[in-house]
Amino acid sequence: MPTTLSKSVKLKDQSVQAGVRAIGVAVFNSTNRIVTTSTGVVDLATYFGASTIARLEVKNSTTKYVETGISGGDNRNVGYNGAITVFFSEPVGAELEIANIITQLTKFETVCFLEYYDGTIKAIGSQNGCLASAPIYDGGGTIGDFKGGQITINTMEADLSSLYLLTGDGLVDYAAALKAYV
């Protein structure tokens, strides 16, 4: 049976700044997965309590999450491989902190929340977890060089991340789950 699209979509008149400004990171639990509805993710409190999500600001650039569809061929299954490379700038005196963040991210599966410049927040790895790989540390060589670490976060999900857009109480729950800056 063919699919019928429910409506037309007009492009916005003006583009907003692209890219991811920060990521929220929480431990993935395969027995407690985030559920999406027709209006996005409206409840995170069931999954994440107070101070369970670390918010990591990333280098101001056009950091983006790219999802590529994969098809199962004969059985018509579809999934999405996703990847985002994030850069953590290292201010003077934060060498150990950045090294610890990168080390921790490579040691366990996570659920990540991408905070975009346009104000939207989407969950990635909510069904199968995120895996961080390919850590790189750059000490910088000359004035203006990047100094800090980078890591690539990979996902393999059944659904597009856009379906896991936080809305309504989901946004309130996210804010309540963020760990304090110290």
PDB file of C-alpha atoms in Angstrom, residues 19-133:
ATOM      1  CA  GLY A  19      25.049  23.611  13.873  1.00  0.00           C
ATOM      2  CA  VAL A  20      25.108  22.119  17.340  1.00  0.00           C
ATOM      3  CA  ARG A  21      26.022  24.389  20.250  1.00  0.00           C
ATOM      4  CA  ALA A  22      26.130  21.786  23.051  1.00  0.00           C
ATOM      5  CA  ILE A  23      25.477  18.137  23.756  1.00  0.00           C
ATOM      6  CA  GLY A  24      23.828  16.604  26.775  1.00  0.00           C
ATOM      7  CA  VAL A  25      25.277  13.227  27.749  1.00  0.00           C
ATOM      8  CA  ALA A  26      23.616  10.568  29.899  1.00  0.00           C
ATOM      9  CA  VAL A  27      24.235   6.871  30.472  1.00  0.00           C
ATOM     10  CA  PHE A  28      22.341   4.596  28.052  1.00  0.00           C
ATOM     11  CA  ASN A  29      20.061   1.962  29.580  1.00  0.00           C
ATOM     12  CA  SER A  30      18.785  -0.610  27.069  1.00  0.00           C
ATOM     13  CA  THR A  31      15.872  -1.580  29.338  1.00  0.00           C
ATOM     14  CA  ASN A  32      14.628   2.005  29.669  1.00  0.00           C
ATOM     15  CA  ARG A  33      14.383   3.620  26.237  1.00  0.00           C
ATOM     16  CA  ILE A  34      13.003   7.054  25.373  1.00  0.00           C
ATOM     17  CA  VAL A  35       9.572   6.975  23.747  1.00  0.00           C
ATOM     18  CA  THR A  36       8.492   9.426  21.068  1.00  0.00           C
ATOM     19  CA  THR A  37       4.945  10.484  20.244  1.00  0.00           C
ATOM     20  CA  SER A  38       3.350  12.213  17.275  1.00  0.00           C
ATOM     21  CA  THR A  39       4.391  15.514  18.910  1.00  0.00           C
ATOM     22  CA  GLY A  40       7.950  14.458  19.797  1.00  0.00           C
ATOM     23  CA  VAL A  41       9.415  13.455  23.163  1.00  0.00           C
ATOM     24  CA  VAL A  42       7.095  14.857  25.812  1.00  0.00           C
ATOM     25  CA  ASP A  43       8.391  12.950  28.856  1.00  0.00           C
ATOM     26  CA  LEU A  44      12.010  12.527  29.925  1.00  0.00           C
ATOM     27  CA  ALA A  45      11.401  12.378  33.675  1.00  0.00           C
ATOM     28  CA  THR A  46      10.661   8.656  33.411  1.00  0.00           C
ATOM     29  CA  TYR A  47      14.190   8.071  32.113  1.00  0.00           C
ATOM     30  CA  PHE A  48      16.352  10.776  33.626  1.00  0.00           C
ATOM     31  CA  GLY A  49      16.146  12.274  37.103  1.00  0.00           C
ATOM     32  CA  ALA A  50      17.774  15.394  38.509  1.00  0.00           C
ATOM     33  CA  SER A  51      21.479  15.805  37.719  1.00  0.00           C
ATOM     34  CA  THR A  52      21.742  12.829  35.360  1.00  0.00           C
ATOM     35  CA  ILE A  53      22.669  14.665  32.151  1.00  0.00           C
ATOM     36  CA  ALA A  54      26.026  16.427  31.710  1.00  0.00           C
ATOM     37  CA  ARG A  55      25.870  19.426  29.352  1.00  0.00           C
ATOM     38  CA  LEU A  56      29.028  19.865  27.302  1.00  0.00           C
ATOM     39  CA  GLU A  57      29.433  22.981  25.214  1.00  0.00           C
ATOM     40  CA  VAL A  58      31.265  22.335  21.964  1.00  0.00           C
ATOM     41  CA  LYS A  59      33.493  24.502  19.811  1.00  0.00           C
ATOM     42  CA  ASN A  60      31.575  27.241  18.031  1.00  0.00           C
ATOM     43  CA  SER A  61      31.490  25.887  14.505  1.00  0.00           C
ATOM     44  CA  THR A  62      29.094  24.203  12.141  1.00  0.00           C
ATOM     45  CA  THR A  63      29.216  20.961  14.109  1.00  0.00           C
ATOM     46  CA  LYS A  64      26.501  18.789  12.629  1.00  0.00           C
ATOM     47  CA  TYR A  65      24.925  15.396  13.084  1.00  0.00           C
ATOM     48  CA  VAL A  66      24.627  13.498   9.803  1.00  0.00           C
ATOM     49  CA  GLU A  67      22.295  10.515   9.425  1.00  0.00           C
ATOM     50  CA  THR A  68      22.566   8.133   6.484  1.00  0.00           C
ATOM     51  CA  GLY A  69      19.744   5.741   5.676  1.00  0.00           C
ATOM     52  CA  ILE A  70      20.516   2.055   5.305  1.00  0.00           C
ATOM     53  CA  SER A  71      18.191  -0.493   3.761  1.00  0.00           C
ATOM     54  CA  GLY A  72      17.781  -4.172   4.570  1.00  0.00           C
ATOM     55  CA  GLY A  73      17.124  -5.089   0.944  1.00  0.00           C
ATOM     56  CA  ASP A  74      14.565  -7.877   0.575  1.00  0.00           C
ATOM     57  CA  ASN A  75      12.832  -7.316   3.903  1.00  0.00           C
ATOM     58  CA  ARG A  76      12.537  -3.527   3.349  1.00  0.00           C
ATOM     59  CA  ASN A  77      13.868  -2.694   6.825  1.00  0.00           C
ATOM     60  CA  VAL A  78      15.322   0.781   7.112  1.00  0.00           C
ATOM     61  CA  GLY A  79      17.666   2.215   9.705  1.00  0.00           C
ATOM     62  CA  TYR A  80      19.983   5.189  10.097  1.00  0.00           C
ATOM     63  CA  ASN A  81      23.681   5.411  10.862  1.00  0.00           C
ATOM     64  CA  GLY A  82      24.527   8.740  12.445  1.00  0.00           C
ATOM     65  CA  ALA A  83      27.754  10.534  13.298  1.00  0.00           C
ATOM     66  CA  ILE A  84      28.791  13.815  14.842  1.00  0.00           C
ATOM     67  CA  THR A  85      32.327  14.982  15.559  1.00  0.00           C
ATOM     68  CA  VAL A  86      32.479  17.373  18.490  1.00  0.00           C
ATOM     69  CA  PHE A  87      35.351  19.598  19.546  1.00  0.00           C
ATOM     70  CA  PHE A  88      36.013  20.527  23.149  1.00  0.00           C
ATOM     71  CA  SER A  89      38.120  23.676  23.389  1.00  0.00           C
ATOM     72  CA  GLU A  90      40.625  23.559  26.187  1.00  0.00           C
ATOM     73  CA  PRO A  91      40.951  26.737  28.212  1.00  0.00           C
ATOM     74  CA  VAL A  92      44.141  27.264  30.202  1.00  0.00           C
ATOM     75  CA  GLY A  93      44.080  25.038  33.273  1.00  0.00           C
ATOM     76  CA  ALA A  94      41.456  22.619  31.911  1.00  0.00           C
ATOM     77  CA  GLU A  95      43.821  20.064  30.381  1.00  0.00           C
ATOM     78  CA  LEU A  96      42.916  17.255  32.808  1.00  0.00           C
ATOM     79  CA  GLU A  97      39.201  18.033  32.645  1.00  0.00           C
ATOM     80  CA  ILE A  98      39.066  17.765  28.841  1.00  0.00           C
ATOM     81  CA  ALA A  99      41.211  14.600  28.873  1.00  0.00           C
ATOM     82  CA  ASN A 100      38.867  13.030  31.456  1.00  0.00           C
ATOM     83  CA  ILE A 101      35.745  13.920  29.452  1.00  0.00           C
ATOM     84  CA  ILE A 102      37.165  12.327  26.309  1.00  0.00           C
ATOM     85  CA  THR A 103      38.306   9.232  28.210  1.00  0.00           C
ATOM     86  CA  GLN A 104      34.932   8.783  29.920  1.00  0.00           C
ATOM     87  CA  LEU A 105      32.977   9.162  26.663  1.00  0.00           C
ATOM     88  CA  THR A 106      34.906   6.277  25.087  1.00  0.00           C
ATOM     89  CA  LYS A 107      34.230   3.904  27.997  1.00  0.00           C
ATOM     90  CA  PHE A 108      30.430   3.534  28.018  1.00  0.00           C
ATOM     91  CA  GLU A 109      27.330   3.777  25.853  1.00  0.00           C
ATOM     92  CA  THR A 110      25.435   7.029  26.079  1.00  0.00           C
ATOM     93  CA  VAL A 111      22.277   8.801  25.061  1.00  0.00           C
ATOM     94  CA  CYS A 112      23.101  12.253  23.715  1.00  0.00           C
ATOM     95  CA  PHE A 113      20.939  15.324  23.359  1.00  0.00           C
ATOM     96  CA  LEU A 114      21.930  17.691  20.583  1.00  0.00           C
ATOM     97  CA  GLU A 115      21.211  21.337  21.384  1.00  0.00           C
ATOM     98  CA  TYR A 116      21.011  23.274  18.122  1.00  0.00           C
ATOM     99  CA  TYR A 117      21.545  27.003  17.669  1.00  0.00           C
ATOM    100  CA  ASP A 118      17.900  27.369  16.654  1.00  0.00           C
ATOM    101  CA  GLY A 119      16.827  26.223  20.135  1.00  0.00           C
ATOM    102  CA  THR A 120      15.723  22.699  19.245  1.00  0.00           C
ATOM    103  CA  ILE A 121      16.955  19.666  21.174  1.00  0.00           C
ATOM    104  CA  LYS A 122      16.956  16.135  19.747  1.00  0.00           C
ATOM    105  CA  ALA A 123      17.857  12.838  21.397  1.00  0.00           C
ATOM    106  CA  ILE A 124      20.275  10.527  19.566  1.00  0.00           C
ATOM    107  CA  GLY A 125      21.175   6.997  20.583  1.00  0.00           C
ATOM    108  CA  SER A 126      17.904   6.777  22.471  1.00  0.00           C
ATOM    109  CA  GLN A 127      17.124   3.302  21.146  1.00  0.00           C
ATOM    110  CA  ASN A 128      20.505   1.589  20.723  1.00  0.00           C
ATOM    111  CA  GLY A 129      22.966   3.918  22.447  1.00  0.00           C
ATOM    112  CA  CYS A 130      25.782   6.113  21.188  1.00  0.00           C
ATOM    113  CA  LEU A 131      29.375   4.987  20.926  1.00  0.00           C
ATOM    114  CA  ALA A 132      32.225   7.481  21.043  1.00  0.00           C
ATOM    115  CA  SER A 133      35.294   6.708  18.990  1.00  0.00           C
TER     116      SER A 133
END
